[in-house]
Amino acid sequence: MSHVLHRDLRNPLPAAVKGDGAYVIDSAGKRYLDASGGPAVSCLGHSHPKVIEAVRQQVGDIAFAYSAFFTHPAMEALADKLTAQAPAGLNHAFFVSGGSEAIEAAMKLARQYFLEIGQPTRRHFIARQRSYHGNTLGALSLGHDFNRRQTYEPLLLPVTHISPCYEYRERHSDESAEQYGIRIADELEAAILKQGPENVAAFFAEPIAGSSLGCAEPVPGYLARLRQICDRYGVLLVFDEVMCGMGRTGYLYACAEDGVVPDILTMAKGLGAGYQPIGAFLAHDKIVGALEKGSGQLKHGHTYAGHTVACAAALAVQTAFEEENLLPRVRDLSAKLRARLNDSFGQHPHIGDIRGRGLFIGLELVADRETKQAFDPSDKKWLKFRQAGFEEGLITYPAGGCIDGKSGDHILLAPPFNLADSQLDEIVDKMGRALKRVVG
């Protein structure tokens, strides 16, 4: 009997006991190729020697320094590295312990900013349908994941949700990709006007939608249109790059590919690559300048904010990106993996769409490729695929509900940046066998 309160009380889990590059090894000695890094976390695999050594060294130097009392070299160096490569104006970093904390901190910073500049009525947030921003109550309020929200609905903040960018199912046949992007982006303007611009603080969006929508990427011009609308009404634009950022798309910051700069950018997952729990936000000069001219304080914090060991691990991860030239490697691996996926599944009767950027790829499962009809949600094809993958020795990150919160199954792939080419074939081969088990 386990005394751990596991998420699933009926189905016992295998015990992970060792990592070996891209593989997780369980207590029975079975090896699983980790093609998703859990939820897009393990971008350097599970045994990177320089990151492990950085953790050991930091623990030996000092394991904890409370950020309200001290700064420390690892945190300062990490902030320098992240801001040096960030979109223009994002020159201030605040470190927390994960993605949900980063979102909560961004919400609070947005609220404080408007208090500092004398606009206290701005407190309402707008986000997108079928998004996911985290599991704390504020982050859950922003998100629109039906399965995660329903239990806690009475506790959540009122948030307005507009359409996501989901070209596969929602672009009209008579409009171009650019026209579609403008149409759905303009829902943001309508939502702001409905609430009253003087009441809206910020709009939150994942540049490439993650776990709830299976790597649905923005169409050309969409993110730029969101930026224009936010500027028009003085609303802050917050990009949630917790999953899609930190090199996952082949760019350190996903929004950089579109040339759009947010006011606040959140990150986690690949920031520390799973070697330590860490998240962060980057804030624009205009926001921090308002705090400096006003109260002179960020009215937020956590005990483990800017944790010494977490920052040291993240700094080593970011250094590895540079020393091993991994961002170009992501783009190279992406092209090769997409080619293999298209060859194997591009015309598969039960794969409707293959989408995403970099090593952040989604495949949508369908009952009928021609009509895009989804499988019966009660059949939980996504869960059966995850289980079949485990049996084949493959870890992916499938989910259900991408269409309307209930129906629609997809598979998310987010493998390490330092995969060998031969492991791309292993991913596709094992996916093919798992898919055959589930849909024939």
Tab-separated table of C-alpha atoms in Angstrom, residues 2-384:
chain	number	residue	atom	x	y	z
A	2	SER	CA	1.264	3.463	-0.933
A	3	HIS	CA	0.733	6.269	1.557
A	4	VAL	CA	1.102	8.821	-1.262
A	5	LEU	CA	-2.156	10.408	-2.376
A	6	HIS	CA	-1.687	9.742	-6.088
A	7	ARG	CA	-3.785	11.515	-8.723
A	8	ASP	CA	-5.376	8.250	-9.834
A	9	LEU	CA	-6.518	6.199	-6.863
A	10	ARG	CA	-7.477	3.125	-8.895
A	11	ASN	CA	-4.551	2.564	-11.253
A	12	PRO	CA	-1.110	2.118	-9.697
A	13	LEU	CA	1.829	3.758	-11.462
A	14	PRO	CA	5.194	2.284	-12.409
A	15	ALA	CA	8.063	3.610	-10.301
A	16	ALA	CA	10.633	5.702	-12.184
A	17	VAL	CA	14.066	4.959	-10.730
A	18	LYS	CA	16.597	6.221	-13.277
A	19	GLY	CA	17.009	8.514	-16.260
A	20	ASP	CA	19.274	7.783	-19.188
A	21	GLY	CA	19.295	10.539	-21.782
A	22	ALA	CA	15.859	10.540	-23.416
A	23	TYR	CA	14.779	7.418	-21.510
A	24	VAL	CA	13.003	6.868	-18.205
A	25	ILE	CA	13.699	3.491	-16.570
A	26	ASP	CA	11.231	1.959	-14.129
A	27	SER	CA	11.838	-0.348	-11.187
A	28	ALA	CA	11.309	-3.413	-13.390
A	29	GLY	CA	14.048	-2.257	-15.755
A	30	LYS	CA	11.690	-1.249	-18.567
A	31	ARG	CA	12.888	1.670	-20.698
A	32	TYR	CA	10.479	4.339	-21.953
A	33	LEU	CA	11.486	6.823	-24.634
A	34	ASP	CA	10.217	10.115	-23.246
A	35	ALA	CA	8.767	11.809	-26.311
A	36	SER	CA	6.897	14.455	-24.332
A	37	GLY	CA	9.124	15.295	-21.356
A	38	GLY	CA	6.081	14.769	-19.157
A	39	PRO	CA	4.203	17.982	-20.082
A	40	ALA	CA	7.007	19.457	-22.258
A	41	VAL	CA	9.492	19.686	-19.389
A	42	SER	CA	12.563	17.508	-19.981
A	43	CYS	CA	14.114	19.347	-22.916
A	44	LEU	CA	17.615	18.039	-22.090
A	45	GLY	CA	16.577	14.510	-21.240
A	46	HIS	CA	17.068	13.005	-17.811
A	47	SER	CA	20.806	12.778	-17.205
A	48	HIS	CA	22.611	15.873	-18.446
A	49	PRO	CA	25.955	15.833	-16.596
A	50	LYS	CA	26.623	19.589	-16.519
A	51	VAL	CA	23.203	20.407	-15.110
A	52	ILE	CA	23.538	17.699	-12.475
A	53	GLU	CA	26.959	19.036	-11.491
A	54	ALA	CA	25.626	22.604	-11.263
A	55	VAL	CA	22.951	21.427	-8.813
A	56	ARG	CA	25.528	19.599	-6.713
A	57	GLN	CA	27.825	22.604	-6.627
A	58	GLN	CA	25.090	25.039	-5.652
A	59	VAL	CA	23.881	22.824	-2.808
A	60	GLY	CA	27.455	22.708	-1.583
A	61	ASP	CA	27.802	26.481	-1.701
A	62	ILE	CA	24.436	27.538	-0.257
A	63	ALA	CA	21.140	25.687	-0.575
A	64	PHE	CA	18.722	28.504	0.296
A	65	ALA	CA	18.781	32.280	0.462
A	66	TYR	CA	15.465	34.016	1.086
A	67	SER	CA	14.871	36.467	-1.748
A	68	ALA	CA	13.384	39.128	0.554
A	69	PHE	CA	16.721	39.204	2.405
A	70	PHE	CA	19.358	38.352	-0.231
A	71	THR	CA	20.060	38.167	-3.906
A	72	HIS	CA	22.561	35.562	-5.130
A	73	PRO	CA	24.866	35.023	-8.117
A	74	ALA	CA	22.865	32.266	-9.819
A	75	MET	CA	19.668	34.339	-9.846
A	76	GLU	CA	21.432	37.454	-11.107
A	77	ALA	CA	23.245	35.544	-13.861
A	78	LEU	CA	20.058	33.748	-14.936
A	79	ALA	CA	18.135	37.031	-15.149
A	80	ASP	CA	20.968	38.554	-17.189
A	81	LYS	CA	20.963	35.637	-19.626
A	82	LEU	CA	17.188	35.538	-20.095
A	83	THR	CA	16.716	39.268	-20.557
A	84	ALA	CA	19.688	39.560	-22.918
A	85	GLN	CA	17.911	37.256	-25.365
A	86	ALA	CA	14.360	38.446	-24.711
A	87	PRO	CA	12.180	40.574	-27.001
A	88	ALA	CA	12.925	44.298	-26.659
A	89	GLY	CA	11.941	45.894	-23.366
A	90	LEU	CA	11.493	42.676	-21.367
A	91	ASN	CA	14.356	43.513	-19.036
A	92	HIS	CA	13.121	42.367	-15.634
A	93	ALA	CA	12.828	38.760	-14.360
A	94	PHE	CA	11.023	37.369	-11.344
A	95	PHE	CA	11.524	33.708	-10.430
A	96	VAL	CA	9.011	31.323	-8.864
A	97	SER	CA	8.643	27.553	-8.556
A	98	GLY	CA	6.519	26.659	-11.575
A	99	GLY	CA	4.161	27.713	-14.323
A	100	SER	CA	1.013	28.190	-12.255
A	101	GLU	CA	2.908	30.441	-9.856
A	102	ALA	CA	4.274	32.412	-12.803
A	103	ILE	CA	0.742	33.018	-14.106
A	104	GLU	CA	-0.538	34.035	-10.675
A	105	ALA	CA	2.387	36.438	-10.315
A	106	ALA	CA	1.672	37.918	-13.760
A	107	MET	CA	-1.980	38.472	-12.823
A	108	LYS	CA	-0.970	40.250	-9.643
A	109	LEU	CA	1.662	42.336	-11.411
A	110	ALA	CA	-0.906	43.444	-13.985
A	111	ARG	CA	-3.289	44.512	-11.236
A	112	GLN	CA	-0.574	46.344	-9.313
A	113	TYR	CA	0.594	48.153	-12.452
A	114	PHE	CA	-2.788	49.777	-12.956
A	115	LEU	CA	-2.984	50.774	-9.311
A	116	GLU	CA	0.451	52.382	-9.613
A	117	ILE	CA	-0.583	54.461	-12.656
A	118	GLY	CA	-3.897	55.544	-11.174
A	119	GLN	CA	-6.336	53.259	-13.024
A	120	PRO	CA	-7.765	51.211	-10.134
A	121	THR	CA	-10.896	50.011	-11.956
A	122	ARG	CA	-8.827	47.806	-14.288
A	123	ARG	CA	-9.194	44.389	-12.730
A	124	HIS	CA	-10.876	42.192	-15.347
A	125	PHE	CA	-8.980	39.575	-17.339
A	126	ILE	CA	-9.669	38.161	-20.792
A	127	ALA	CA	-8.288	34.845	-22.043
A	128	ARG	CA	-9.152	32.221	-24.660
A	129	GLN	CA	-11.419	29.214	-24.801
A	130	ARG	CA	-9.753	25.799	-24.599
A	131	SER	CA	-6.633	27.311	-23.093
A	132	TYR	CA	-4.728	26.065	-20.079
A	133	HIS	CA	-2.776	28.383	-17.811
A	134	GLY	CA	-2.224	26.330	-14.662
A	135	ASN	CA	-3.968	24.675	-11.736
A	136	THR	CA	-3.980	27.308	-8.992
A	137	LEU	CA	-7.287	29.124	-8.663
A	138	GLY	CA	-6.270	32.285	-10.506
A	139	ALA	CA	-4.575	30.385	-13.303
A	140	LEU	CA	-7.478	27.958	-13.496
A	141	SER	CA	-9.851	30.914	-13.839
A	142	LEU	CA	-7.893	32.140	-16.859
A	143	GLY	CA	-7.831	28.703	-18.441
A	144	HIS	CA	-10.756	27.056	-20.139
A	145	ASP	CA	-10.007	23.369	-19.644
A	146	PHE	CA	-13.400	21.890	-18.800
A	147	ASN	CA	-12.107	18.794	-17.008
A	148	ARG	CA	-9.797	20.743	-14.732
A	149	ARG	CA	-12.266	23.576	-14.047
A	150	GLN	CA	-15.563	21.845	-13.370
A	151	THR	CA	-14.899	20.755	-9.765
A	152	TYR	CA	-13.786	24.237	-8.740
A	153	GLU	CA	-16.108	26.399	-10.838
A	154	PRO	CA	-17.778	28.106	-7.834
A	155	LEU	CA	-14.356	29.249	-6.574
A	156	LEU	CA	-13.042	30.776	-9.808
A	157	LEU	CA	-12.683	34.419	-10.788
A	158	PRO	CA	-14.948	35.848	-13.501
A	159	VAL	CA	-12.913	35.846	-16.727
A	160	THR	CA	-14.087	36.539	-20.294
A	161	HIS	CA	-13.053	33.881	-22.816
A	162	ILE	CA	-12.837	34.467	-26.566
A	163	SER	CA	-12.154	32.034	-29.411
A	164	PRO	CA	-8.747	30.387	-29.684
A	165	CYS	CA	-6.684	30.248	-32.859
A	166	TYR	CA	-7.713	26.765	-34.021
A	167	GLU	CA	-7.362	26.848	-37.780
A	168	TYR	CA	-7.974	23.136	-38.377
A	169	ARG	CA	-11.593	23.285	-37.238
A	170	GLU	CA	-12.571	26.944	-37.106
A	171	ARG	CA	-11.244	28.670	-40.239
A	172	HIS	CA	-14.052	29.139	-42.757
A	173	SER	CA	-13.572	27.684	-46.213
A	174	ASP	CA	-14.018	31.099	-47.840
A	175	GLU	CA	-11.379	32.955	-45.803
A	176	SER	CA	-7.601	32.987	-45.942
A	177	ALA	CA	-5.494	32.161	-42.905
A	178	GLU	CA	-4.794	35.872	-42.435
A	179	GLN	CA	-8.505	36.770	-42.664
A	180	TYR	CA	-9.314	34.075	-40.131
A	181	GLY	CA	-6.688	35.443	-37.745
A	182	ILE	CA	-8.081	38.968	-37.979
A	183	ARG	CA	-11.632	37.759	-37.442
A	184	ILE	CA	-10.905	35.876	-34.246
A	185	ALA	CA	-8.434	38.460	-32.927
A	186	ASP	CA	-11.133	41.093	-33.312
A	187	GLU	CA	-13.172	39.165	-30.728
A	188	LEU	CA	-10.717	40.627	-28.229
A	189	GLU	CA	-11.716	44.162	-29.177
A	190	ALA	CA	-15.392	43.274	-28.834
A	191	ALA	CA	-14.780	41.730	-25.401
A	192	ILE	CA	-12.846	44.792	-24.211
A	193	LEU	CA	-15.599	47.128	-25.376
A	194	LYS	CA	-18.266	44.983	-23.715
A	195	GLN	CA	-16.467	45.102	-20.352
A	196	GLY	CA	-15.435	48.729	-20.809
A	197	PRO	CA	-11.749	49.392	-21.521
A	198	GLU	CA	-11.409	51.163	-18.186
A	199	ASN	CA	-12.166	47.845	-16.452
A	200	VAL	CA	-9.862	45.480	-18.384
A	201	ALA	CA	-6.369	44.815	-17.043
A	202	ALA	CA	-4.856	42.164	-19.310
A	203	PHE	CA	-5.340	39.602	-22.013
A	204	PHE	CA	-3.606	36.233	-21.567
A	205	ALA	CA	-2.803	33.845	-24.428
A	206	GLU	CA	-0.477	30.971	-25.193
A	207	PRO	CA	1.321	31.868	-28.462
A	208	ILE	CA	1.136	28.170	-29.374
A	209	ALA	CA	-1.685	26.510	-27.450
A	210	GLY	CA	-0.466	23.600	-25.354
A	211	SER	CA	-2.088	20.771	-23.449
A	212	SER	CA	-5.751	21.641	-24.046
A	213	LEU	CA	-5.519	22.295	-27.784
A	214	GLY	CA	-2.589	20.151	-28.864
A	215	CYS	CA	-0.064	22.662	-30.253
A	216	ALA	CA	-2.432	24.809	-32.299
A	217	GLU	CA	-0.166	27.545	-33.662
A	218	PRO	CA	-1.085	31.125	-34.550
A	219	VAL	CA	-1.889	31.971	-38.164
A	220	PRO	CA	0.139	34.788	-39.796
A	221	GLY	CA	-0.702	38.202	-38.375
A	222	TYR	CA	-2.822	36.924	-35.488
A	223	LEU	CA	-0.478	37.757	-32.610
A	224	ALA	CA	0.336	41.144	-34.148
A	225	ARG	CA	-3.382	41.961	-34.320
A	226	LEU	CA	-3.764	41.082	-30.629
A	227	ARG	CA	-0.897	43.461	-29.843
A	228	GLN	CA	-2.548	46.267	-31.823
A	229	ILE	CA	-5.856	45.820	-30.013
A	230	CYS	CA	-4.248	45.770	-26.569
A	231	ASP	CA	-2.318	48.946	-27.395
A	232	ARG	CA	-5.472	50.655	-28.656
A	233	TYR	CA	-7.230	50.209	-25.321
A	234	GLY	CA	-4.309	50.287	-22.878
A	235	VAL	CA	-4.697	46.593	-22.003
A	236	LEU	CA	-1.620	44.557	-21.062
A	237	LEU	CA	-0.725	41.653	-23.341
A	238	VAL	CA	0.560	38.591	-21.477
A	239	PHE	CA	2.022	35.652	-23.368
A	240	ASP	CA	1.985	32.356	-21.495
A	241	GLU	CA	5.044	30.499	-22.779
A	242	VAL	CA	5.145	28.024	-19.900
A	243	MET	CA	4.901	25.091	-22.346
A	244	CYS	CA	5.797	26.528	-25.736
A	245	GLY	CA	8.748	28.709	-24.701
A	246	MET	CA	12.369	28.172	-23.730
A	247	GLY	CA	13.496	26.817	-27.085
A	248	ARG	CA	10.627	24.419	-27.614
A	249	THR	CA	9.699	25.974	-30.980
A	250	GLY	CA	13.304	26.471	-32.101
A	251	TYR	CA	13.360	29.998	-30.688
A	252	LEU	CA	14.132	30.716	-27.050
A	253	TYR	CA	10.899	32.726	-26.859
A	254	ALA	CA	8.071	31.429	-29.025
A	255	CYS	CA	6.658	34.890	-29.734
A	256	ALA	CA	9.969	35.966	-31.290
A	257	GLU	CA	9.154	33.988	-34.452
A	258	ASP	CA	6.154	36.274	-34.992
A	259	GLY	CA	8.001	39.436	-33.969
A	260	VAL	CA	5.430	40.381	-31.325
A	261	VAL	CA	6.499	41.699	-27.907
A	262	PRO	CA	4.195	41.175	-24.902
A	263	ASP	CA	4.121	43.300	-21.762
A	264	ILE	CA	4.635	40.234	-19.572
A	265	LEU	CA	5.940	36.807	-20.617
A	266	THR	CA	5.678	33.731	-18.399
A	267	MET	CA	7.850	30.625	-18.608
A	268	ALA	CA	8.601	27.387	-16.738
A	269	LYS	CA	8.927	23.776	-18.045
A	270	GLY	CA	12.045	24.045	-20.230
A	271	LEU	CA	13.502	26.837	-18.111
A	272	GLY	CA	14.861	24.274	-15.662
A	273	ALA	CA	14.249	21.198	-17.848
A	274	GLY	CA	12.918	19.277	-14.839
A	275	TYR	CA	16.208	19.293	-12.955
A	276	GLN	CA	14.671	21.686	-10.437
A	277	PRO	CA	11.182	23.214	-10.105
A	278	ILE	CA	11.328	26.764	-11.466
A	279	GLY	CA	9.179	29.255	-13.349
A	280	ALA	CA	9.444	32.961	-14.072
A	281	PHE	CA	7.996	35.990	-15.720
A	282	LEU	CA	9.724	38.726	-17.680
A	283	ALA	CA	8.214	42.198	-17.330
A	284	HIS	CA	8.515	45.157	-19.671
A	285	ASP	CA	10.361	48.322	-18.677
A	286	LYS	CA	7.132	50.351	-18.699
A	287	ILE	CA	5.605	48.144	-16.007
A	288	VAL	CA	8.611	48.074	-13.721
A	289	GLY	CA	9.132	51.790	-14.307
A	290	ALA	CA	5.645	52.438	-12.960
A	291	LEU	CA	6.470	50.472	-9.817
A	292	GLU	CA	9.747	52.334	-9.384
A	293	LYS	CA	8.013	55.716	-9.674
A	294	GLY	CA	5.155	54.620	-7.425
A	295	SER	CA	5.322	52.317	-4.404
A	296	GLY	CA	8.844	51.111	-5.172
A	297	GLN	CA	7.833	47.530	-4.416
A	298	LEU	CA	6.597	44.373	-6.085
A	299	LYS	CA	3.771	43.402	-3.768
A	300	HIS	CA	4.141	39.682	-4.286
A	301	GLY	CA	6.504	36.886	-3.287
A	302	HIS	CA	6.961	33.278	-2.197
A	303	THR	CA	9.301	31.590	0.243
A	304	TYR	CA	11.067	29.720	-2.544
A	305	ALA	CA	11.007	32.529	-5.121
A	306	GLY	CA	14.412	32.692	-6.792
A	307	HIS	CA	15.575	29.517	-5.059
A	308	THR	CA	19.352	29.167	-5.253
A	309	VAL	CA	19.481	25.577	-6.511
A	310	ALA	CA	16.609	26.070	-8.952
A	311	CYS	CA	18.280	29.141	-10.455
A	312	ALA	CA	21.633	27.344	-10.693
A	313	ALA	CA	20.000	24.444	-12.518
A	314	ALA	CA	18.155	26.756	-14.913
A	315	LEU	CA	21.332	28.708	-15.595
A	316	ALA	CA	23.115	25.454	-16.481
A	317	VAL	CA	20.218	24.473	-18.763
A	318	GLN	CA	20.352	27.790	-20.600
A	319	THR	CA	24.136	27.518	-20.882
A	320	ALA	CA	23.743	24.052	-22.403
A	321	PHE	CA	21.372	25.499	-25.014
A	322	GLU	CA	24.170	27.818	-26.134
A	323	GLU	CA	27.166	25.507	-25.814
A	324	GLU	CA	25.449	22.650	-27.637
A	325	ASN	CA	23.819	24.884	-30.257
A	326	LEU	CA	20.446	23.374	-29.416
A	327	LEU	CA	18.037	25.929	-30.870
A	328	PRO	CA	19.192	25.240	-34.453
A	329	ARG	CA	19.146	21.560	-33.513
A	330	VAL	CA	15.468	21.874	-32.517
A	331	ARG	CA	14.649	23.332	-35.916
A	332	ASP	CA	16.584	20.562	-37.663
A	333	LEU	CA	14.966	17.806	-35.602
A	334	SER	CA	11.562	19.375	-36.127
A	335	ALA	CA	11.851	19.199	-39.907
A	336	LYS	CA	12.979	15.581	-39.715
A	337	LEU	CA	10.283	14.533	-37.247
A	338	ARG	CA	7.526	16.311	-39.167
A	339	ALA	CA	8.642	14.565	-42.356
A	340	ARG	CA	8.500	11.182	-40.636
A	341	LEU	CA	5.104	11.931	-39.083
A	342	ASN	CA	3.713	13.088	-42.408
A	343	ASP	CA	5.049	10.002	-44.187
A	344	SER	CA	3.585	7.640	-41.600
A	345	PHE	CA	0.382	9.406	-40.544
A	346	GLY	CA	-0.283	12.211	-43.031
A	347	GLN	CA	-2.963	10.174	-44.772
A	348	HIS	CA	-3.923	7.975	-41.831
A	349	PRO	CA	-7.731	7.593	-41.676
A	350	HIS	CA	-7.731	8.501	-37.976
A	351	ILE	CA	-5.221	11.385	-37.924
A	352	GLY	CA	-6.974	14.586	-38.952
A	353	ASP	CA	-4.250	17.166	-38.370
A	354	ILE	CA	-0.530	17.359	-37.640
A	355	ARG	CA	0.368	20.787	-36.294
A	356	GLY	CA	2.733	22.806	-34.143
A	357	ARG	CA	6.175	24.373	-34.289
A	358	GLY	CA	9.619	23.078	-33.499
A	359	LEU	CA	9.551	20.093	-31.167
A	360	PHE	CA	6.061	21.024	-29.999
A	361	ILE	CA	3.828	18.919	-32.229
A	362	GLY	CA	0.204	17.839	-31.954
A	363	LEU	CA	-1.704	15.150	-33.812
A	364	GLU	CA	-5.501	15.254	-33.660
A	365	LEU	CA	-7.284	11.898	-33.658
A	366	VAL	CA	-10.538	11.637	-35.614
A	367	ALA	CA	-13.111	8.938	-36.293
A	368	ASP	CA	-13.344	10.094	-39.919
A	369	ARG	CA	-10.581	12.026	-41.639
A	370	GLU	CA	-12.798	13.411	-44.410
A	371	THR	CA	-15.556	14.828	-42.201
A	372	LYS	CA	-13.301	15.587	-39.181
A	373	GLN	CA	-15.807	13.741	-36.996
A	374	ALA	CA	-14.391	13.126	-33.533
A	375	PHE	CA	-14.443	9.860	-31.651
A	376	ASP	CA	-17.089	9.347	-29.005
A	377	PRO	CA	-15.561	11.093	-25.968
A	378	SER	CA	-16.729	8.310	-23.659
A	379	ASP	CA	-14.313	5.977	-25.443
A	380	LYS	CA	-11.331	8.079	-24.263
A	381	LYS	CA	-9.115	7.263	-27.225
A	382	TRP	CA	-6.526	9.697	-25.888
A	383	LEU	CA	-6.154	7.737	-22.648
A	384	LYS	CA	-6.057	4.410	-24.466
